[in-house]
Coordinates of C-alpha atoms in Angstrom, one line a residue:
M1 CA 182.4 81.5 98.0
L2 CA 179.8 81.3 95.2
M3 CA 182.5 82.0 92.6
S4 CA 184.7 79.2 94.1
F5 CA 181.8 76.8 93.9
L6 CA 181.0 77.6 90.3
L7 CA 184.6 77.2 89.2
R8 CA 184.7 73.8 90.9
Y9 CA 181.4 73.0 89.2
R10 CA 182.7 74.0 85.8
L11 CA 185.7 71.6 86.1
A12 CA 183.6 68.7 87.4
A13 CA 180.9 69.3 84.8
A14 CA 183.5 69.2 82.0
S15 CA 184.8 65.8 83.1
V16 CA 181.3 64.4 83.6
G17 CA 180.2 65.9 80.3
R18 CA 183.0 64.2 78.3
A19 CA 182.2 60.8 80.0
L20 CA 178.5 61.3 79.3
A21 CA 179.1 62.2 75.7
I22 CA 181.1 59.0 75.2
L23 CA 178.4 56.9 76.9
L24 CA 175.6 58.4 74.8
T25 CA 177.5 57.8 71.6
V26 CA 177.9 54.1 72.5
L27 CA 174.3 53.8 73.5
A28 CA 173.2 55.5 70.3
A29 CA 175.2 53.1 68.2
L30 CA 173.7 50.1 70.1
T31 CA 170.1 51.2 70.1
G32 CA 169.8 53.5 67.1
A33 CA 168.2 50.8 64.9
A34 CA 165.8 49.7 67.5
S35 CA 164.6 53.3 68.3
A36 CA 163.9 54.3 64.6
A37 CA 160.2 55.2 64.0
T38 CA 158.1 55.4 60.9
L39 CA 156.2 58.3 59.4
L40 CA 152.7 56.8 58.9
D41 CA 150.7 59.7 57.4
V42 CA 150.5 63.4 56.9
R43 CA 147.1 65.0 57.5
F44 CA 145.7 68.5 57.3
G45 CA 142.8 70.2 59.2
I46 CA 141.2 73.6 58.6
T47 CA 140.2 74.7 62.1
S48 CA 139.0 78.2 60.9
A49 CA 139.6 80.6 58.0
D50 CA 142.8 81.8 59.7
K51 CA 144.1 78.5 61.0
T52 CA 145.5 75.3 59.5
R53 CA 146.6 72.2 61.4
I54 CA 149.2 69.8 60.2
V55 CA 149.3 66.4 61.8
L56 CA 152.2 63.9 61.3
D57 CA 151.3 60.4 62.4
I58 CA 154.5 58.6 63.7
S59 CA 154.8 55.0 64.9
G60 CA 157.0 56.0 67.9
A61 CA 158.4 58.9 69.9
A62 CA 160.5 61.2 67.7
D63 CA 162.6 64.3 68.1
Y64 CA 161.9 67.1 65.6
D65 CA 163.4 70.4 64.5
L66 CA 161.5 73.3 62.9
A67 CA 163.0 75.7 60.4
G68 CA 161.7 78.0 57.7
D69 CA 162.3 79.6 54.3
S70 CA 161.1 83.1 53.5
A71 CA 160.9 82.6 49.7
G72 CA 157.5 83.3 48.2
A73 CA 154.8 83.0 50.8
G74 CA 157.2 81.0 52.9
S75 CA 158.0 77.4 53.7
L76 CA 157.9 75.4 57.0
I77 CA 160.6 72.8 57.2
V78 CA 160.2 69.9 59.7
T79 CA 163.0 67.5 60.3
L80 CA 162.1 64.2 62.0
K81 CA 165.2 62.5 63.5
D82 CA 165.4 58.7 63.3
V83 CA 162.2 58.5 61.3
T84 CA 161.7 57.0 57.8
P85 CA 158.4 57.4 55.8
T86 CA 156.2 54.5 54.7
A87 CA 155.8 53.9 50.9
R88 CA 152.4 55.6 50.9
V89 CA 153.7 58.9 52.2
K90 CA 155.3 60.6 49.1
G91 CA 154.3 64.3 49.3
A92 CA 151.2 65.8 47.8
A93 CA 149.0 68.9 47.7
G94 CA 148.2 70.5 51.0
K95 CA 145.2 72.3 52.5
G96 CA 144.5 75.7 54.0
H97 CA 147.7 77.7 54.3
V98 CA 149.7 74.8 52.8
A99 CA 149.9 74.6 49.0
S100 CA 151.9 71.4 48.9
Y101 CA 154.6 69.4 50.7
R102 CA 157.5 67.2 49.7
L103 CA 159.7 64.6 51.6
E104 CA 163.4 64.2 51.6
P105 CA 164.5 61.0 53.5
A106 CA 168.3 61.1 54.2
G107 CA 170.6 59.4 56.7
G108 CA 167.7 57.8 58.7
A109 CA 165.9 61.2 59.1
T110 CA 163.0 62.6 57.1
T111 CA 162.7 66.3 56.2
L112 CA 159.3 67.6 55.1
T113 CA 159.0 71.0 53.4
F114 CA 155.6 72.5 53.5
A115 CA 155.3 75.3 50.9
L116 CA 152.7 77.9 52.0
G117 CA 150.2 79.3 49.6
R118 CA 149.2 82.0 52.1
T119 CA 151.5 83.7 54.5
A120 CA 151.3 82.4 58.1
K121 CA 153.2 82.1 61.3
L122 CA 153.8 79.1 63.6
D123 CA 151.1 79.2 66.3
K124 CA 152.3 76.1 68.3
A125 CA 153.7 72.7 67.9
F126 CA 153.3 69.8 70.3
V127 CA 153.4 66.0 70.5
L128 CA 150.4 63.8 71.5
D129 CA 151.3 60.5 73.0
P130 CA 149.3 57.3 72.2
R131 CA 145.9 57.2 74.0
G132 CA 142.5 55.7 73.6
D133 CA 142.2 54.0 70.2
V134 CA 145.2 55.9 68.8
A135 CA 148.2 53.7 69.1
H136 CA 150.8 56.0 67.6
H137 CA 152.3 59.4 68.4
R138 CA 151.2 62.6 66.6
L139 CA 153.2 65.8 66.0
V140 CA 150.7 68.6 65.7
I141 CA 151.6 71.9 64.1
D142 CA 149.2 74.8 64.1
L143 CA 149.6 77.7 61.6
H144 CA 147.9 81.1 61.9
S145 CA 147.5 83.8 59.2
A146 CA 150.2 86.5 59.6
P147 CA 152.1 89.0 57.4
K148 CA 155.1 87.8 55.4
G149 CA 158.2 87.6 57.6
E150 CA 156.4 86.5 60.8
L151 CA 156.9 82.8 60.0
I152 CA 160.7 82.9 60.6
A153 CA 160.2 85.1 63.7
S154 CA 157.7 82.6 65.2
L155 CA 160.0 79.6 64.9
P156 CA 161.8 78.3 68.0
K157 CA 165.5 79.5 68.3
K158 CA 168.1 76.8 68.6
Y159 CA 171.2 77.2 70.8
K160 CA 174.1 75.0 71.6
D161 CA 173.6 75.4 75.3
I162 CA 172.3 77.7 78.0
T163 CA 175.4 79.9 77.8
A164 CA 174.8 80.4 74.1
V165 CA 171.3 81.6 74.9
I166 CA 172.6 84.1 77.4
E167 CA 175.4 85.4 75.1
A168 CA 172.9 85.7 72.2
N169 CA 170.5 87.8 74.2
A170 CA 172.7 89.8 76.6
A171 CA 173.2 93.4 75.5
P172 CA 176.3 95.3 76.6
E173 CA 174.1 98.1 77.9
R174 CA 170.4 98.1 78.6
A175 CA 168.3 101.2 78.3
P176 CA 166.1 102.0 81.3
V177 CA 162.7 100.4 80.9
A178 CA 159.5 101.0 82.8
A179 CA 159.0 98.4 85.5
P180 CA 156.1 96.0 84.5
A181 CA 152.9 96.2 86.5
A182 CA 153.2 93.9 89.5
A183 CA 151.0 90.9 89.4
P184 CA 148.2 91.2 91.9
A185 CA 149.1 88.4 94.3
I186 CA 146.8 87.9 97.3
E187 CA 148.7 86.7 100.4
T188 CA 146.9 84.9 103.2
P189 CA 147.8 85.4 106.8
E190 CA 150.5 83.2 108.2
P191 CA 149.2 80.3 110.4
K192 CA 149.3 80.9 114.1
R193 CA 150.0 77.4 115.1
P194 CA 153.6 76.2 115.4
A195 CA 154.8 74.5 112.3
P196 CA 156.4 71.0 112.5
R197 CA 159.6 72.2 110.8
L198 CA 163.3 72.0 111.5
A199 CA 164.5 74.6 114.0
G200 CA 165.1 78.0 112.4
A201 CA 163.5 77.0 109.1
D202 CA 160.8 79.2 107.5
W203 CA 157.4 77.9 106.5
P204 CA 157.5 76.8 102.8
T205 CA 155.8 79.3 100.6
I206 CA 153.3 77.9 98.1
V207 CA 151.9 79.8 95.2
I208 CA 148.5 78.5 93.9
D209 CA 147.6 79.8 90.5
P210 CA 143.9 79.4 89.5
G211 CA 143.9 79.4 85.7
H212 CA 142.2 82.0 83.5
G213 CA 139.9 84.6 85.1
G214 CA 137.9 87.8 84.2
G215 CA 137.6 88.3 80.4
D216 CA 139.6 85.1 79.9
P217 CA 137.1 82.4 80.8
G218 CA 139.2 79.5 79.5
A219 CA 137.5 76.4 78.2
E220 CA 133.7 75.8 78.5
G221 CA 131.9 72.6 79.3
Q222 CA 128.9 71.1 77.4
N223 CA 126.6 72.5 80.1
G224 CA 128.2 75.9 80.2
T225 CA 130.7 75.5 83.0
R226 CA 133.6 77.9 82.7
E227 CA 137.1 76.8 83.4
K228 CA 137.9 80.1 85.3
T229 CA 135.1 79.3 87.8
V230 CA 136.1 75.7 88.6
T231 CA 139.9 76.4 88.8
L232 CA 139.2 79.2 91.3
A233 CA 136.9 77.1 93.4
A234 CA 139.4 74.2 93.6
S235 CA 142.3 76.6 94.3
L236 CA 140.5 78.3 97.2
A237 CA 139.6 74.9 98.6
L238 CA 143.2 73.8 98.5
A239 CA 144.4 77.1 100.0
D240 CA 142.0 76.6 103.0
M241 CA 143.2 73.1 103.5
L242 CA 146.8 74.1 103.5
K243 CA 146.3 77.0 105.8
A244 CA 144.6 74.7 108.3
K245 CA 147.7 72.6 108.5
G246 CA 149.6 75.4 110.1
R247 CA 152.9 74.8 108.3
Y248 CA 152.7 76.7 105.0
K249 CA 152.6 80.3 103.8
I250 CA 150.0 80.5 100.9
I251 CA 149.8 82.9 98.1
L252 CA 147.0 83.0 95.5
T253 CA 147.7 84.7 92.2
R254 CA 144.0 85.6 92.2
A255 CA 141.3 85.1 94.7
D256 CA 138.4 86.4 92.6
D257 CA 137.3 86.8 89.0
T258 CA 140.4 88.7 87.9
R259 CA 142.1 88.4 84.6
L260 CA 145.9 87.7 84.7
G261 CA 148.1 87.1 81.7
A262 CA 150.7 84.3 81.6
K263 CA 153.5 86.9 82.0
Q264 CA 151.9 88.2 85.2
R265 CA 151.5 84.7 86.7
Y266 CA 155.1 83.9 85.9
E267 CA 156.3 87.2 87.5
A268 CA 154.2 86.5 90.6
A269 CA 156.0 83.2 91.0
L270 CA 159.4 84.9 90.6
K271 CA 158.5 87.8 93.0
A272 CA 157.2 85.5 95.8
K273 CA 160.2 83.2 95.6
P274 CA 158.1 80.2 96.5
D275 CA 159.2 76.7 97.4
L276 CA 156.4 75.3 95.2
F277 CA 154.2 76.7 92.4
I278 CA 151.0 74.9 91.3
S279 CA 148.9 76.2 88.4
V280 CA 145.4 74.8 88.3
H281 CA 143.5 74.3 85.0
A282 CA 140.8 72.1 83.3
D283 CA 141.6 70.5 80.0
A284 CA 139.4 70.4 76.9
L285 CA 139.3 68.5 73.6
D286 CA 137.0 68.3 70.6
D287 CA 136.7 64.6 71.5
K288 CA 134.1 64.7 74.2
E289 CA 134.8 61.1 75.3
V290 CA 138.3 61.8 76.7
R291 CA 138.4 62.4 80.4
G292 CA 140.8 62.4 83.3
G293 CA 143.4 64.6 85.1
S294 CA 147.1 65.0 84.3
V295 CA 150.1 66.7 85.7
Y296 CA 152.6 68.8 83.6
T297 CA 156.2 69.8 84.2
L298 CA 158.5 71.8 81.9
S299 CA 159.5 70.1 78.7
E300 CA 163.0 70.1 77.2
E301 CA 161.8 72.6 74.6
G302 CA 160.9 75.0 77.5
K303 CA 164.4 75.0 79.0
E304 CA 166.0 77.2 76.4
R305 CA 163.0 79.5 76.4
S306 CA 163.3 79.8 80.1
A307 CA 166.8 81.1 79.8
E308 CA 165.8 83.5 77.0
E309 CA 163.0 84.9 79.1
A310 CA 165.5 85.6 81.9
L311 CA 167.4 87.9 79.7
T312 CA 164.4 90.1 79.0
Q313 CA 164.2 91.2 82.6
D314 CA 166.9 93.6 83.9
D315 CA 166.3 92.5 87.5
F316 CA 166.2 88.7 86.9
Q317 CA 167.9 86.8 89.6
V318 CA 168.9 83.2 90.2
Y319 CA 169.8 82.3 93.8
D320 CA 169.7 86.0 94.5
L321 CA 172.4 86.8 91.9
K322 CA 171.5 89.3 89.1
M323 CA 171.9 87.6 85.8
S324 CA 172.6 90.9 84.0
E325 CA 175.7 91.5 86.3
V326 CA 177.6 88.2 85.7
D327 CA 179.8 86.9 82.9
P328 CA 177.6 85.0 80.3
G329 CA 179.7 81.8 80.8
L330 CA 179.4 82.0 84.6
G331 CA 175.7 82.9 84.3
G332 CA 175.1 79.9 82.1
I333 CA 176.6 77.5 84.6
L334 CA 174.6 79.1 87.4
Y335 CA 171.4 79.0 85.4
D336 CA 172.0 75.3 84.5
V337 CA 172.7 74.3 88.1
A338 CA 169.4 76.0 89.2
Q339 CA 167.3 74.6 86.4
T340 CA 168.6 71.0 86.7
A341 CA 167.8 71.0 90.4
T342 CA 164.4 72.6 89.9
L343 CA 163.3 70.2 87.2
T344 CA 164.3 67.3 89.3
S345 CA 162.2 68.6 92.2
S346 CA 159.3 69.5 89.9
Q347 CA 159.2 66.0 88.5
K348 CA 159.5 64.4 91.9
F349 CA 156.5 66.4 93.2
A350 CA 154.6 65.7 89.9
A351 CA 155.0 61.9 90.4
M352 CA 153.8 62.1 94.0
L353 CA 150.8 64.2 92.9
A354 CA 149.8 61.9 90.0
N355 CA 150.2 58.8 92.3
N356 CA 148.0 60.3 95.1
L357 CA 145.3 61.4 92.6
E358 CA 145.1 57.9 91.1
G359 CA 142.0 56.2 92.5
V360 CA 140.6 59.5 93.9
T361 CA 139.7 61.0 90.5
P362 CA 139.8 59.7 86.9
M363 CA 143.3 60.2 85.5
L364 CA 144.7 59.9 81.9
K365 CA 146.6 56.7 81.2
N366 CA 149.8 58.7 80.8
S367 CA 149.1 61.3 83.4
L368 CA 152.6 62.6 83.8
R369 CA 153.3 65.0 80.9
K370 CA 155.8 67.7 79.8
K371 CA 155.1 70.9 77.9
D372 CA 156.7 74.3 77.2
L373 CA 154.4 76.3 79.4
R374 CA 155.3 79.9 80.4
V375 CA 154.0 79.5 84.0
L376 CA 156.6 76.7 84.6
L377 CA 159.6 78.7 83.3
A378 CA 161.2 80.0 86.5
P379 CA 164.6 78.3 86.8
D380 CA 164.7 78.1 90.6
V381 CA 161.0 77.4 91.5
P382 CA 159.7 73.8 91.4
A383 CA 156.5 74.0 89.5
V384 CA 153.7 71.9 88.1
L385 CA 150.5 72.5 86.1
L386 CA 147.6 70.4 87.3
E387 CA 144.9 69.7 84.7
L388 CA 142.0 68.7 87.1
A389 CA 139.8 67.0 84.4
F390 CA 138.4 67.5 80.9
I391 CA 135.7 70.1 81.2
S392 CA 134.7 69.1 77.7
N393 CA 133.6 65.7 79.0
E394 CA 130.2 65.7 80.6
K395 CA 131.1 63.4 83.5
D396 CA 134.3 65.4 84.3
E397 CA 132.3 68.6 84.0
A398 CA 129.9 67.3 86.7
N399 CA 132.9 66.4 88.9
L400 CA 134.3 69.9 88.5
N401 CA 131.1 71.3 89.8
S402 CA 130.8 68.9 92.7
K403 CA 131.9 70.2 96.1
K404 CA 132.3 66.6 97.3
W405 CA 134.6 65.7 94.4
R406 CA 136.5 69.0 94.8
E407 CA 137.2 68.4 98.5
K408 CA 138.4 64.8 98.1
T409 CA 140.6 65.7 95.1
M410 CA 142.1 68.8 96.8
R411 CA 142.8 66.6 99.9
A412 CA 144.9 64.4 97.7
V413 CA 146.7 67.4 96.4
A414 CA 147.3 68.7 99.9
A415 CA 148.6 65.2 101.0
S416 CA 151.0 65.3 98.0
I417 CA 152.4 68.7 99.2
D418 CA 152.8 67.3 102.8
Q419 CA 154.6 64.2 101.4
Y420 CA 156.9 66.4 99.2
F421 CA 158.0 68.7 102.1
D422 CA 158.2 65.8 104.6
E423 CA 160.6 64.0 102.4
K424 CA 162.7 67.2 101.9
A425 CA 162.8 67.7 105.7
K426 CA 163.9 64.1 106.2
A427 CA 166.6 64.5 103.6
A428 CA 167.8 67.6 105.3
E429 CA 167.9 66.0 108.7
A430 CA 169.7 63.0 107.3
S431 CA 172.3 65.3 105.7
V432 CA 172.9 67.1 109.0
A433 CA 173.0 63.9 111.0
E434 CA 175.4 62.0 108.6
P435 CA 178.8 61.5 110.4
R436 CA 181.8 62.9 108.6
Q437 CA 184.2 60.5 107.0
A438 CA 187.6 60.3 108.6
G439 CA 190.2 62.0 106.2

């Protein structure tokens, strides 16, 4: 039955894909000129002896690709699509790991080649949207000292589609590997009260993931507050509220000062097969004036990495089907179906959460955000990362330590969870009750 569904999906997807490609081509032709952005400036920062930050100031949102050259100490190549440089940006000497850089505008795009004077690898790259007094977008690229050769290995891989990812990573035979240590998940007892659910349905399982812990304290506030402490306090408060409702099964990835790596948190989400995953954190910036909460879902950049992660686990499953045991093309379709549905659900819950938190606690102006975060990678688990506040801001730090603030904020989170599952139940009831069309 599953095979029949997937074959039908393949045919339908091909037709829809061709129509969508034509539509996108037309739209691109009509709006290309209006969507072009400008490269305003190129800046460098030396954050430590081993780290260099490159900042590209861009007038509007822009897609970018990262590539590399291994000649000499290496070069980082950044291509900005639909971006043209201003006259003042012409290439010059760099700082830190960057000896110099040059620009090559062509066909409406701009390629910047950063020649390294010292070998380094890509630590991370991300985009900051306009906020506060900054009216433009910023592409931030962090380099970290590393041996020659690690630059190319650290760059994101590019694939045509999810099937290509699976084909590139799938091995004909896999050598037996030791099973990774199970993430220490703490399961709370199931509620004793009857749950207001559809007949025969299980209680939704919710995994709450308090960020950091143990020897990984996370960020620290101006008055010494540690992120690991406030995320645990908020998560425990949320777990208690949800248990009291008598309609959810709650799992905490940690219930004490235990250190868990991102991989363990991610595996805990997969093992529990939850209906919702919430990772709780507190943000931090050098700018102590910035404050407010935000909600993250998986970015487009994270979708390919999600599929690549799947292939590193021999027992990885999507919809209870082992990925290692299916044809790569079929696996690609199945993975794409799961991921598309999951991202839609994640974004729906994120919007509810951000809306319910508005007015209860300070929120960033653009509070709905996307990022390539490992804890959000599971393809069939709706997931969000909640940044409660900026622990680096003194007022937000005081809130994070306030029991009153914590309780009212977590009540808003609990209300968002109720709203999300209530709407799912209504949609399911409507689907069951909908009369069949006469054929």
